Every structure is written in structure tokens, then in C-alpha cells.
XYZ file of C-alpha atoms in Angstrom:
684
model
C 63.492 29.924 -31.343
C 60.852 32.478 -32.205
C 58.390 34.318 -29.980
C 54.638 34.428 -30.327
C 53.017 37.166 -28.276
C 49.691 36.688 -30.105
C 49.643 33.095 -28.930
C 50.691 34.301 -25.518
C 47.543 36.395 -25.287
C 45.258 33.670 -26.581
C 46.696 30.833 -24.507
C 47.245 32.390 -21.114
C 44.746 35.237 -20.750
C 43.104 34.303 -17.494
C 43.380 36.548 -14.446
C 44.432 40.157 -14.256
C 47.920 39.511 -12.914
C 49.320 37.175 -15.548
C 52.946 38.051 -15.967
C 52.737 37.843 -19.724
C 54.129 40.895 -21.488
C 53.094 41.957 -24.955
C 56.316 42.523 -26.831
C 57.223 46.078 -27.658
C 58.783 47.183 -30.916
C 62.441 46.671 -31.615
C 64.564 49.550 -32.915
C 65.045 50.226 -36.604
C 67.995 47.846 -37.002
C 65.492 44.965 -37.070
C 64.490 46.009 -40.597
C 68.024 46.466 -41.987
C 69.200 44.177 -44.760
C 71.702 41.570 -43.577
C 75.307 42.474 -44.347
C 76.816 39.194 -43.188
C 75.851 35.555 -42.760
C 76.973 33.583 -39.731
C 78.005 30.071 -40.743
C 79.089 28.462 -37.460
C 79.426 29.060 -33.729
C 81.823 27.423 -31.275
C 80.600 28.522 -27.844
C 81.933 27.676 -24.399
C 80.028 29.108 -21.434
C 80.109 28.641 -17.681
C 77.138 29.485 -15.477
C 77.171 30.452 -11.819
C 73.459 30.198 -11.001
C 73.754 31.450 -7.435
C 75.296 34.725 -8.650
C 73.207 34.799 -11.876
C 76.450 35.074 -13.839
C 77.754 33.784 -17.158
C 81.281 33.763 -18.544
C 81.524 32.830 -22.208
C 83.734 32.565 -25.260
C 82.153 32.483 -28.733
C 84.071 31.764 -31.920
C 81.966 33.112 -34.804
C 82.658 32.170 -38.422
C 80.842 34.406 -40.892
C 80.699 35.372 -44.572
C 80.313 38.895 -45.942
C 77.197 39.392 -48.085
C 78.660 42.696 -49.287
C 81.988 44.451 -48.815
C 82.350 44.956 -45.069
C 84.368 47.376 -42.980
C 82.427 46.779 -39.750
C 80.861 43.544 -38.491
C 77.705 44.095 -36.424
C 76.196 41.514 -34.069
C 73.303 41.653 -31.622
C 74.188 40.851 -27.996
C 72.198 41.133 -24.762
C 72.944 44.487 -23.108
C 73.701 42.832 -19.759
C 76.687 41.073 -21.322
C 80.020 42.906 -21.315
C 82.515 42.162 -24.091
C 85.995 41.873 -22.555
C 87.926 40.897 -25.677
C 87.491 40.453 -29.438
C 90.170 38.772 -31.548
C 90.496 38.021 -35.268
C 91.324 34.589 -36.708
C 95.037 35.230 -36.076
C 94.200 35.967 -32.422
C 95.023 39.651 -32.874
C 92.934 41.917 -30.622
C 90.291 44.127 -32.209
C 88.328 47.029 -30.826
C 84.604 46.693 -30.204
C 81.950 49.383 -29.801
C 78.934 48.645 -27.603
C 75.670 50.297 -28.764
C 73.101 49.775 -26.014
C 70.258 51.479 -27.891
C 69.978 48.532 -30.270
C 71.748 45.804 -28.251
C 74.597 45.513 -30.737
C 78.361 45.119 -30.772
C 80.177 46.756 -33.709
C 83.610 45.388 -34.586
C 85.695 47.412 -37.102
C 87.648 45.134 -39.501
C 91.031 46.817 -40.111
C 91.640 45.092 -43.454
C 87.958 44.955 -44.396
C 86.222 41.879 -45.787
C 85.241 41.574 -49.430
C 81.899 40.163 -50.551
C 81.662 36.350 -50.261
C 84.869 36.177 -48.194
C 84.762 34.482 -44.775
C 86.560 35.073 -41.515
C 86.291 34.247 -37.807
C 86.009 36.487 -34.773
C 86.333 35.317 -31.182
C 84.335 37.114 -28.498
C 85.011 36.827 -24.780
C 82.265 38.228 -22.583
C 80.541 37.945 -19.217
C 77.651 39.409 -17.315
C 74.735 38.991 -14.936
C 71.421 37.748 -16.327
C 68.851 38.248 -13.590
C 65.929 40.281 -14.962
C 64.379 41.751 -18.096
C 65.633 45.312 -17.566
C 68.087 45.220 -20.476
C 66.467 42.502 -22.563
C 66.842 42.870 -26.342
C 63.047 42.619 -26.397
C 61.935 45.239 -23.839
C 59.944 43.865 -20.944
C 60.417 40.172 -21.682
C 62.889 37.950 -19.881
C 64.606 35.786 -22.510
C 67.853 35.004 -20.715
C 68.070 34.199 -17.022
C 70.495 32.357 -14.759
C 69.323 31.169 -11.350
C 69.567 28.360 -8.817
C 66.221 26.764 -9.666
C 66.198 27.273 -13.430
C 68.344 28.877 -16.077
C 67.385 29.577 -19.665
C 69.307 31.139 -22.510
C 67.075 31.603 -25.540
C 68.258 32.355 -29.046
C 65.960 35.415 -28.998
C 67.740 36.582 -25.820
C 70.955 37.146 -27.794
C 73.119 35.476 -25.167
C 75.679 34.958 -27.920
C 76.489 37.288 -30.866
C 73.567 36.987 -33.328
C 73.053 38.115 -36.907
C 70.018 37.598 -39.145
C 67.673 36.470 -36.362
C 65.283 33.772 -37.610
C 66.620 33.939 -41.181
C 70.344 33.131 -40.975
C 70.738 29.328 -40.593
C 73.917 28.179 -38.837
C 75.697 25.172 -37.344
C 77.029 25.194 -33.817
C 78.902 23.449 -31.021
C 77.750 24.761 -27.648
C 79.337 23.676 -24.363
C 77.705 24.744 -21.130
C 79.194 24.138 -17.694
C 76.698 24.117 -14.805
C 76.454 22.772 -11.238
C 76.387 18.975 -11.351
C 72.825 18.701 -9.977
C 71.397 20.546 -13.013
C 70.319 18.981 -16.293
C 70.795 20.909 -19.553
C 68.570 20.560 -22.624
C 69.755 21.832 -26.000
C 69.679 21.068 -29.730
C 71.882 18.520 -31.460
C 73.978 15.542 -30.476
C 74.522 15.734 -26.715
C 77.452 14.582 -24.585
C 78.179 15.122 -20.882
C 81.380 15.105 -18.866
C 82.478 16.082 -15.388
C 84.141 19.471 -15.384
C 87.093 20.699 -13.317
C 86.442 23.253 -10.586
C 86.200 26.832 -11.793
C 89.273 29.014 -11.477
C 87.239 32.214 -11.317
C 87.458 34.200 -8.072
C 84.362 33.882 -5.854
C 83.049 31.056 -8.048
C 81.013 28.241 -6.558
C 83.056 25.259 -5.334
C 80.238 22.811 -6.074
C 81.000 20.021 -8.535
C 80.113 20.872 -12.119
C 79.297 19.148 -15.387
C 79.773 20.252 -18.982
C 77.023 19.540 -21.489
C 78.004 19.808 -25.150
C 75.533 20.026 -28.039
C 76.685 19.645 -31.640
C 74.294 20.790 -34.388
C 75.798 19.741 -37.701
C 72.790 20.702 -39.851
C 72.338 24.455 -40.394
C 69.227 25.616 -38.541
C 68.447 27.703 -35.446
C 70.027 26.038 -32.403
C 71.130 28.202 -29.491
C 68.243 27.874 -27.027
C 69.332 26.256 -23.769
C 67.270 25.281 -20.707
C 68.909 24.104 -17.479
C 67.360 23.028 -14.213
C 66.234 20.163 -12.016
C 63.873 17.952 -14.031
C 62.261 14.557 -13.943
C 62.811 12.828 -17.289
C 60.169 10.679 -18.965
C 61.081 8.764 -22.161
C 59.194 7.125 -24.997
C 60.192 5.409 -28.230
C 56.632 4.864 -29.481
C 56.117 5.203 -33.246
C 59.888 5.147 -33.736
C 60.370 8.526 -32.038
C 63.067 9.423 -29.535
C 60.925 11.458 -27.154
C 62.020 12.917 -23.834
C 59.773 14.934 -21.508
C 61.528 17.073 -18.884
C 59.081 18.389 -16.282
C 59.635 19.847 -12.843
C 58.836 17.436 -9.993
C 55.542 19.279 -9.352
C 54.329 18.263 -12.837
C 55.876 14.795 -12.915
C 52.476 13.070 -12.757
C 51.379 14.867 -15.938
C 54.379 13.744 -18.003
C 52.828 10.468 -19.295
C 49.790 12.283 -20.722
C 51.943 14.924 -22.418
C 54.232 12.199 -23.751
C 51.297 10.360 -25.335
C 49.974 13.582 -26.850
C 53.392 14.585 -28.203
C 53.765 11.187 -29.911
C 50.318 11.529 -31.484
C 50.990 15.052 -32.725
C 54.463 14.280 -34.027
C 53.126 11.225 -35.889
C 50.223 13.233 -37.317
C 52.565 15.878 -38.733
C 54.861 13.219 -40.195
C 51.856 11.848 -42.074
C 51.036 15.349 -43.340
C 54.469 16.716 -44.182
C 56.948 13.838 -44.244
C 59.906 13.301 -41.923
C 61.368 16.316 -40.078
C 65.142 16.903 -39.818
C 65.233 14.804 -36.628
C 62.884 12.324 -34.993
C 64.203 13.273 -31.578
C 62.135 15.702 -29.496
C 62.669 17.166 -26.044
C 59.510 18.550 -24.432
C 60.762 20.751 -21.615
C 59.058 22.832 -18.932
C 59.914 26.534 -18.875
C 59.544 28.839 -15.871
C 56.377 30.901 -15.750
C 58.186 34.255 -16.019
C 59.212 33.957 -19.655
C 57.601 32.850 -22.921
C 54.386 30.809 -22.981
C 56.254 28.416 -25.266
C 59.317 28.166 -27.476
C 60.627 26.041 -30.273
C 64.125 25.165 -31.365
C 65.584 22.187 -33.227
C 64.489 19.067 -31.284
C 62.914 21.236 -28.560
C 59.330 22.114 -27.680
C 59.156 24.212 -24.512
C 55.983 24.880 -22.501
C 55.682 27.390 -19.667
C 54.856 25.812 -16.314
C 51.473 27.614 -15.926
C 50.315 26.120 -19.241
C 51.065 22.547 -18.117
C 47.732 21.569 -16.637
C 45.844 18.394 -15.842
C 43.860 18.894 -19.016
C 46.643 18.438 -21.567
C 47.370 21.671 -23.417
C 47.517 19.894 -26.756
C 47.017 23.026 -28.885
C 50.080 24.839 -27.562
C 52.142 21.667 -27.777
C 51.019 21.072 -31.373
C 52.129 24.559 -32.391
C 55.575 24.048 -30.857
C 55.983 20.625 -32.483
C 54.811 21.852 -35.907
C 57.739 24.294 -35.897
C 60.056 21.313 -36.355
C 58.870 21.498 -39.975
C 58.007 25.185 -40.266
C 60.983 27.034 -38.828
C 63.522 24.314 -38.094
C 63.347 22.631 -41.524
C 61.824 25.326 -43.766
C 62.490 28.905 -42.715
C 61.447 32.301 -44.122
C 63.867 34.002 -46.495
C 62.908 37.446 -45.163
C 60.591 39.168 -42.697
C 57.989 39.474 -45.467
C 57.959 35.664 -45.635
C 57.718 35.112 -41.867
C 54.231 33.633 -42.142
C 55.783 30.567 -43.795
C 56.962 29.634 -40.307
C 54.550 31.073 -37.745
C 51.413 30.963 -39.887
C 52.149 27.436 -41.097
C 52.690 26.195 -37.534
C 49.526 27.933 -36.353
C 47.412 26.284 -39.036
C 49.106 22.942 -38.429
C 47.887 23.290 -34.853
C 44.362 24.005 -36.144
C 44.451 20.926 -38.357
C 45.481 18.792 -35.405
C 42.593 20.292 -33.420
C 40.296 19.204 -36.248
C 41.841 15.739 -36.143
C 41.396 15.476 -32.367
C 38.157 17.392 -31.770
C 36.396 17.331 -35.135
C 34.887 20.130 -37.189
C 33.631 22.008 -34.135
C 37.195 22.231 -32.805
C 38.455 23.577 -36.132
C 35.632 26.119 -36.238
C 36.663 27.507 -32.833
C 40.299 27.675 -33.921
C 39.307 29.497 -37.128
C 37.332 32.044 -35.096
C 40.413 32.720 -32.958
C 42.629 33.066 -36.028
C 40.146 35.384 -37.762
C 40.193 37.779 -34.806
C 43.988 37.869 -34.757
C 44.164 38.244 -38.538
C 41.963 41.356 -38.536
C 43.005 42.960 -35.239
C 45.830 44.942 -36.877
C 45.041 44.579 -40.568
C 46.543 47.874 -41.759
C 49.640 46.548 -43.558
C 49.624 43.797 -46.220
C 51.234 40.547 -45.164
C 53.688 40.828 -48.062
C 54.932 44.129 -46.573
C 55.332 42.858 -43.012
C 58.985 43.983 -42.977
C 57.696 47.526 -42.411
C 56.707 46.398 -38.911
C 58.942 45.475 -36.009
C 59.273 41.736 -35.748
C 58.177 41.447 -32.109
C 55.249 43.876 -32.290
C 51.726 42.585 -31.818
C 50.888 43.909 -35.287
C 53.612 41.837 -36.953
C 52.763 38.733 -34.978
C 49.047 39.007 -35.736
C 49.812 39.192 -39.434
C 52.450 36.469 -39.574
C 50.722 34.050 -37.220
C 46.964 34.457 -37.587
C 46.536 35.971 -41.036
C 49.174 33.564 -42.301
C 47.190 30.662 -40.836
C 43.948 31.950 -42.347
C 45.582 32.130 -45.788
C 46.339 28.417 -45.521
C 42.802 27.730 -44.325
C 41.380 29.517 -47.373
C 43.881 27.919 -49.753
C 42.774 24.528 -48.480
C 39.205 25.442 -49.515
C 40.299 26.702 -52.940
C 42.561 23.737 -53.778
C 40.518 20.997 -52.148
C 41.787 18.559 -49.532
C 43.952 16.306 -51.721
C 45.687 19.083 -53.666
C 46.231 21.114 -50.504
C 47.853 18.213 -48.630
C 49.994 17.406 -51.653
C 51.092 21.049 -51.880
C 52.136 21.181 -48.225
C 54.023 17.901 -48.372
C 55.853 18.853 -51.564
C 56.758 22.283 -50.198
C 58.075 20.748 -46.970
C 60.200 18.270 -48.946
C 61.474 20.611 -51.641
C 62.623 23.302 -49.204
C 63.781 21.115 -46.317
C 66.873 22.697 -44.795
C 66.415 25.847 -46.906
C 64.995 29.340 -46.847
C 61.794 29.892 -48.811
C 59.762 32.826 -50.096
C 56.037 33.307 -50.558
C 56.598 33.059 -54.321
C 58.250 29.670 -53.800
C 55.154 28.473 -51.977
C 52.796 29.945 -54.574
C 54.687 28.126 -57.344
C 54.220 24.749 -55.621
C 50.519 25.481 -54.972
C 49.926 26.491 -58.608
C 51.586 23.319 -59.846
C 49.056 21.252 -57.894
C 46.089 23.520 -58.598
C 46.732 23.502 -62.348
C 46.059 27.233 -62.697
C 47.600 30.502 -61.619
C 46.833 31.680 -58.086
C 47.969 35.264 -58.501
C 44.431 36.456 -57.759
C 44.388 34.560 -54.452
C 47.747 35.742 -53.135
C 47.097 39.280 -54.387
C 43.876 39.377 -52.373
C 45.172 37.895 -49.151
C 48.922 38.585 -49.121
C 49.223 41.891 -50.982
C 46.031 43.568 -49.750
C 44.306 44.390 -46.481
C 40.737 44.011 -45.304
C 38.159 41.249 -45.450
C 34.618 41.071 -46.820
C 31.421 41.227 -44.809
C 28.940 39.165 -46.812
C 25.285 40.061 -47.240
C 22.719 38.119 -49.238
C 19.314 38.980 -50.688
C 17.186 36.598 -52.699
C 13.782 35.709 -54.071
C 12.166 32.251 -54.117
C 10.022 30.935 -56.999
C 7.993 27.733 -57.095
C 8.651 25.614 -60.169
C 5.472 23.937 -61.396
C 2.869 26.175 -59.874
C 1.079 24.274 -57.045
C 1.627 22.350 -53.822
C 0.828 18.983 -55.404
C 3.626 19.452 -57.895
C 5.887 20.585 -55.055
C 5.295 17.302 -53.191
C 5.763 15.339 -56.389
C 9.020 17.173 -57.080
C 10.455 16.148 -53.706
C 9.279 12.558 -54.162
C 10.762 12.286 -57.660
C 13.908 14.245 -56.701
C 13.304 16.938 -59.286
C 13.612 20.620 -58.414
C 10.515 22.234 -56.977
C 11.879 25.740 -56.281
C 14.314 28.231 -57.743
C 16.199 30.716 -55.565
C 17.701 33.727 -57.321
C 19.624 36.477 -55.625
C 23.014 38.081 -55.103
C 25.863 38.065 -52.606
C 27.256 41.515 -51.860
C 30.321 42.807 -50.035
C 32.324 46.036 -50.158
C 35.744 45.042 -51.596
C 35.773 45.979 -55.277
C 38.700 43.721 -56.273
C 37.576 40.742 -54.228
C 37.463 37.277 -55.785
C 36.895 33.998 -53.934
C 34.778 30.869 -54.229
C 32.152 30.958 -51.475
C 29.859 28.212 -50.227
C 26.117 28.964 -50.237
C 23.931 26.716 -48.103
C 20.138 26.607 -48.415
C 18.147 24.888 -45.681
C 14.850 23.553 -47.039
C 11.936 21.479 -45.851
C 13.781 18.512 -47.274
C 17.389 18.108 -48.342
C 19.920 20.884 -47.581
C 21.374 22.282 -50.803
C 24.964 23.550 -51.185
C 26.396 25.478 -54.073
C 29.851 26.953 -54.634
C 29.491 30.512 -55.922
C 32.326 32.549 -57.442
C 32.096 35.895 -55.680
C 33.741 38.533 -57.860
C 33.529 42.237 -57.111
C 30.939 43.868 -54.895
C 27.890 41.912 -56.168
C 27.658 38.341 -57.450
C 24.349 36.872 -58.702
C 23.320 33.258 -58.170
C 20.471 30.941 -59.104
C 19.880 27.610 -57.362
C 17.128 25.047 -57.798
C 16.013 23.081 -54.724
C 13.730 20.144 -54.075
C 12.110 21.454 -50.895
C 10.850 24.890 -49.927
C 13.823 27.131 -48.927
C 13.771 28.288 -45.304
C 17.166 29.905 -44.731
C 20.260 30.834 -46.750
C 23.724 31.062 -45.210
C 26.849 32.446 -46.900
C 30.098 30.652 -46.036
C 28.501 28.664 -43.180
C 31.653 26.610 -42.532
C 33.921 29.686 -42.314
C 36.169 28.840 -45.259
C 36.803 32.556 -45.950
C 38.274 35.267 -43.714
C 35.336 37.597 -43.154
C 34.518 40.552 -40.996
C 31.524 40.476 -38.670
C 30.303 42.205 -35.542
C 31.659 39.320 -33.435
C 35.097 39.523 -35.049
C 35.160 43.305 -34.584
C 34.199 42.896 -30.918
C 36.879 40.322 -30.212
C 39.467 42.324 -32.174
C 38.783 45.371 -29.998
C 39.222 43.237 -26.896
C 42.486 41.833 -28.261
C 43.854 45.322 -28.941
C 42.768 46.386 -25.476
C 44.618 43.455 -23.918
C 47.781 44.458 -25.772
C 47.486 48.024 -24.464
C 46.799 46.767 -20.947
C 49.934 44.635 -20.966
C 51.954 47.635 -22.171
C 50.594 49.696 -19.269
C 48.263 51.876 -21.333
C 45.172 51.354 -19.164
C 43.333 54.346 -20.624
C 43.764 53.041 -24.157
C 42.747 49.559 -23.006
C 39.496 50.844 -21.470
C 38.758 52.706 -24.708
C 39.098 49.494 -26.746
C 37.059 47.430 -24.279
C 34.273 50.009 -24.367
C 34.328 49.870 -28.176
C 33.624 46.172 -27.779
C 30.682 46.943 -25.492
C 29.327 49.327 -28.125
C 29.114 46.300 -30.422
C 27.595 44.028 -27.765
C 26.438 45.484 -24.444
C 25.996 41.940 -23.169
C 29.552 40.736 -23.811
C 30.822 38.923 -20.718
C 34.368 39.063 -22.058
C 34.315 42.844 -22.553
C 32.939 43.384 -19.044
C 35.565 41.008 -17.630
C 38.416 42.902 -19.317
C 37.078 46.235 -18.041
C 36.920 44.746 -14.546
C 40.571 43.703 -14.843
C 41.640 47.264 -15.601
C 39.684 48.656 -12.644
C 41.239 45.967 -10.424
C 44.724 47.044 -11.545
C 43.795 50.639 -10.704
C 42.540 49.462 -7.262
C 39.119 50.828 -8.106
C 37.519 47.837 -6.420
C 33.891 48.972 -6.459
C 33.946 49.606 -10.209
C 35.822 46.353 -10.714
C 33.242 44.368 -8.728
C 30.423 46.032 -10.677
C 32.029 45.045 -13.982
C 32.632 41.451 -12.861
C 28.950 41.188 -11.932
C 27.961 42.626 -15.320
C 30.076 39.875 -16.853
C 28.299 37.226 -14.808
C 24.967 38.582 -16.051
C 26.162 38.765 -19.651
C 26.161 36.290 -22.524
C 28.537 33.890 -20.745
C 31.009 33.854 -23.622
C 33.595 32.506 -23.238
C 32.538 30.081 -20.525
C 35.616 30.664 -18.335
C 34.538 34.248 -17.600
C 32.123 32.845 -14.996
C 34.658 30.982 -12.873
C 37.260 33.743 -13.105
C 34.740 36.495 -12.321
C 33.824 34.551 -9.174
C 37.498 34.214 -8.273
C 38.204 37.891 -8.800
C 35.157 38.924 -6.762
C 36.468 36.687 -3.985
C 39.798 38.487 -4.101
C 38.082 41.870 -3.937
C 36.125 40.795 -0.850
C 39.329 39.481 0.763
C 41.121 42.760 0.066
C 38.246 44.759 1.551
C 38.059 42.609 4.677
C 34.874 40.671 3.860
C 36.137 37.129 4.281
C 32.727 35.449 4.516
C 31.621 36.939 1.200
C 34.983 36.004 -0.342
C 34.590 32.366 0.732
C 31.126 32.303 -0.827
C 32.537 33.451 -4.176
C 35.351 30.875 -4.089
C 32.799 28.140 -3.390
C 30.660 29.298 -6.297
C 33.779 29.218 -8.474
C 34.319 25.583 -7.495
C 30.704 24.775 -8.317
C 31.271 25.763 -11.955
C 33.647 22.764 -12.269
C 35.551 24.831 -14.846
C 39.314 24.510 -14.410
C 40.292 26.784 -17.300
C 43.731 28.285 -16.619
C 43.868 26.391 -13.306
C 40.858 28.227 -11.836
C 39.797 25.455 -9.473
C 43.263 25.153 -7.922
C 43.213 28.921 -7.434
C 39.806 28.769 -5.734
C 40.909 25.984 -3.373
C 44.042 27.939 -2.526
C 42.116 31.026 -1.408
C 39.510 29.009 0.420
C 42.352 27.864 2.666
C 44.014 31.246 3.003
C 42.672 34.695 2.203
C 44.009 36.472 -0.856
C 46.479 39.251 -0.097
C 47.214 42.070 -2.468
C 50.835 41.876 -3.720
C 53.134 44.493 -2.267
C 54.317 47.125 -4.706
C 58.011 47.260 -5.525
C 59.470 50.502 -4.322
């Protein structure tokens, strides 16, 4: 299960108080080379939701990748190791290092390279908040009466080689009998005897066991009270587990999941399993997660208008992540970027070219927001930083988008299907992918991957040209169009500022008659072209269908806003305002920039400045459309806070009149029409 803070920002950025946290950097151990490989886990755990407690025993079989004297595993800092034993059940010492959430176990006899052994860990603890999370500020493991979740990323069991080390597992979880548990693998359930722990709940319990026999990334568990909805359409074994409040939406999400799963099967072939559990997550954790046979969606993202983009991304990870995984951090885009572009292709399938164009715009902004390190050197960054995620997810997706243009549709689809089949159940590198692409392309693609994987930056195209009439007079021009022979010649050059740049670029010429298209090889800073047209040229556009990652004033504006959002979520409100004002320097009329500035002022309780900025947003360019309804909502809240109920009601009513329910805006407006908004009390 991997985390996607970039997607978190793009999917759930609505009002100022969203509890989404941009992930902060992990310590330096995240970049260390793996010294061991975990092969199998045998885990038995018992949850006491009322006390937020877990008691667990994990038997870990691992192999040394080099001579070892100390075995190091990552483990959530709220979990206390009470005993470690070797495979002969002899006790071993264990050192807890809270700075990097690790447990270090000295091996008295050492372990030679390629040798295997087993350690058994006994541990317990209270998982109630994000204070000691292995990813600062984000709750990845929680045990409670209503819901419990134990994510692989939360290190609720000893972990090594996160996201890279494939493993098998048998996980048994004992919970109160009224709870349902969703996990990866073959599932069985049995009634469990009453706990012998002191002060433990006396309620009846059940034990859910999940066996994952194929090496992958199991280990994410969700438990709670759910309504189950099943479907076997298209030969799939699909189960949707939603909370009772979202039960009515389950059929629509089931239909969409079947369509997306079937679409990806047609693209990439069969995944490791045709079983899928779509499960609702609480709103205080990730916007979504993936694990073998699991696609999780946060409750706030489950809306009446089916969130098919987020669901598509989660489902695509059954191929890119579950089946094929990155061999190293530098190859991480083979999972996150591939899933992101799979989502974009499904958007194109469902919403046409316009839908793909919007997705490409989003990906372009993410790709260039932190473009200071080449994608092939991503291991220099911390895996959960916004910089790393922007590279792996959005730039990775844009590389596939551009490769699709270079190869052509048939060769691109063949490349993806062959890569998915050849590396199913294996780790893969970027070079592995390039080799498959070159085989289908028929030529080397070193120039392409050097440009987009090994370098930074993107071109900003400019074009200048001159038009000549062929034939000399208007009569011949009309005759040329009638006889379909060229009547004009356009000569010019495409320029951009990257000296080593090379890419095929589409040039479109709108004329009085037929629109002309020509593919131009842009090499270096200037590339000449000459095109003959039938009708008189009126306008020339470079890369009109956005096949190439390019810089532009709009991309720069949105990138500044994205960086500002990241700073805002980290609590750096001064830095956020600086980035948002940079965006306004590019477009004084940007509704989105004004909206983000208003959010910061609202957080600072500077309500007059906040209201002014929301009104500037309402008078701006109206992009994106949801800024109108949410500006109305936020103005209503400001009036409620300042004791002006009549004015607040007016704003809520105007919000309803927009008929825009983005991020659940209309439900929010109806809620505060009934009862005035109250400012949340600060925690002392």
C-alpha cells in the first residue's frame, strides 16, 4: 500500500479545513540500500478497539543480502517490543530507535550473505493518533470502536524494503464479533475464545485470517461495521464495503469498478487476482490506498457523483504495484506514474478527449511543480515528500503520455501489455521498460528517456512564420482549393530554450478551408518547417493536443498554487502566501489564487482580509468552477462567525443556486442553512 500526497491535494482540495496532511520527509534511513529481504510473515494480532490497543506476535523469515550482524526493521513508534526470539526460540536483545522508527536486533552468530533465518517479535501498544506515526503528521494505523485500520505504510508489523521487498504472509486478526475485517489473500473466519488479557473486553470475538501465497505487498487491514455489496459481472469477484451512510451509493461504485477493472484487463491482461474489495476508509487518513485485492477510498471522497478517477487509480495499482513493482526508489514511477496515467486513459475512455486534456493539464502542473531533480535520481529525495511524489506520480504519468505520442497507439498499447506480462510478479527497472518499448518502436529510445527521465525542465514553445501564396493570384487560390492542390506555403521555425531537446511535435494550421497538421521533429533551440496548405492560413498552434510536457504561464501559475498548498498543509502560512502571490503575479484575475489566499487569512482568523479575497475570487476568471460555490460557503461561515446570520444565510442560498456539488458543497450549504457555522474550538 503506497501513499499519494500529490493525489491527495488534487482530489480533496476543497475548503480550508480539510484534514489532509502533506507528508513530511522521512529520515535518512529511507535512502539506505536494503541489507535484508523479508520472505514471509506469520502474524497473529488481537485488537481491543475500545482501548485502542493491539497485542501482536510476528514471525519474520528473512534472507541476508550481505553479511549481517544486525537486523534492522521499521516499526511504528507507538508499538513496544516485549520480546524477540531466534528460530530456536532463544531470546535476543532489541534496540528501539525512535528517531527513525526502527528496531535493531543484534545477531549473535551473524548471518552470511544469502543465508536465511527467522525472528519472532512480540509487541503491543496503543494506536490512537498520528503523534508517533512513521510518516509525521499522517495517521496510518488506528484502532477504535467505529473503525480500525492498519496500513502497510503504518509499519504495524516489522517492515523492511518498503514498497520494493515482495513477501508472502499469513495474517490473523482477532476483533470484536460485530466488526468485519478486509485484507489481502484467501480469507477464513472463525469464532475466537475470550481474551485472557487483564482488562480486556469480554465481548465475543472473531478471528479473520488472510493467506497471501503470492509474493506482493499484503499487510493493509481495514476493520469496521460495513454493508457489503457483491457483483460477479464480467467474471470478477467484486465486493464493495461501505459504511451504512453510503450504502445507497454502493451499486454505482460497483458498476464503475467493474467497468474500470474490465478496461484495464483489456489494456494490460489479467492481474494476479480477479477478486477486488472496494472498501471505505475513515476521513482522517489517506484519500485512498491500494493493496493486493484492495482499493480503499476515504469516506469524504465517496460522493453521489461517482469518484471514478480516484477509484481508477486505486484499481490500476493491481497491475502497477501489486503485479509489477519498482526495483528501487529511482524506478518508483513504474508504479505510481503508471497507475496515474492508467487513470487518465480511463478518463479518456469515459469522458473523451476533453477529459484526457484536463487530466494532462493536472499532471503537467504536478510534473513541473518540483522539477529540480531528474526522475532517474529520485532516490535522492525522501519517498513521502511532495517533491518525490510529484516526480514519481505526475512526471512519470507524463512520460507515458509522451511515449504514447512517440510510439503511436498500437505500439504503445503493445508495449504496456508486454511489460505487464513479462514482469508480472517481479521487480522492474526503467531500463527494463525502455527495452520493451524499443523492441516495439524498432529504434533506440535513449534520446527520449535521457530527455525526460535523466534531465529536468520542459520547453516553452514559440513559433514565427511567413506565408506565401503559390500561384500568384486569388483566382488560382480558389482553383487550388477546388482541385485540392496547395495554394499557400508556410515557412517558419519553432523555438524553445532547451539546447539538448528532441521530440516530435504536432503543428496545426487553421486555414479558410481544411485544417492542416504536420509532425515536426524539434531538435535543439530552433527547428525550421515548411508546410503547403490548400486554404489561406489563419492561425498556427504548436502541440495543440498537449502531447508534450511544456511550460506555460498557466502551468507556472498552477504550480505556484500547488507549492503554496503544500506549505499551507505543513503549517508554513507565510511561505504559502508567498507562493499564492507569485501566482497572482502571473494572473491577477486568478480565482484559484485568490481563493487560496482567502483560505490562509481564514486560518489566521483575519476574517476581513479573508472575505475580501473570497470576493476577489468571485470576481475573477471563475477557474476552476468550484471556486464560486466554495467562496460563497466560506463567506457564509465568516458572516456566521461575526454574528451576521442573515448575510450568512444569503451566501449559503447563493451557494445552492450554483448547483455545483464539488467536494460535497451543496450538502455543506444545506447543513449551515439549518444551523449556523461555529468556529472549531482550539485544542489546548
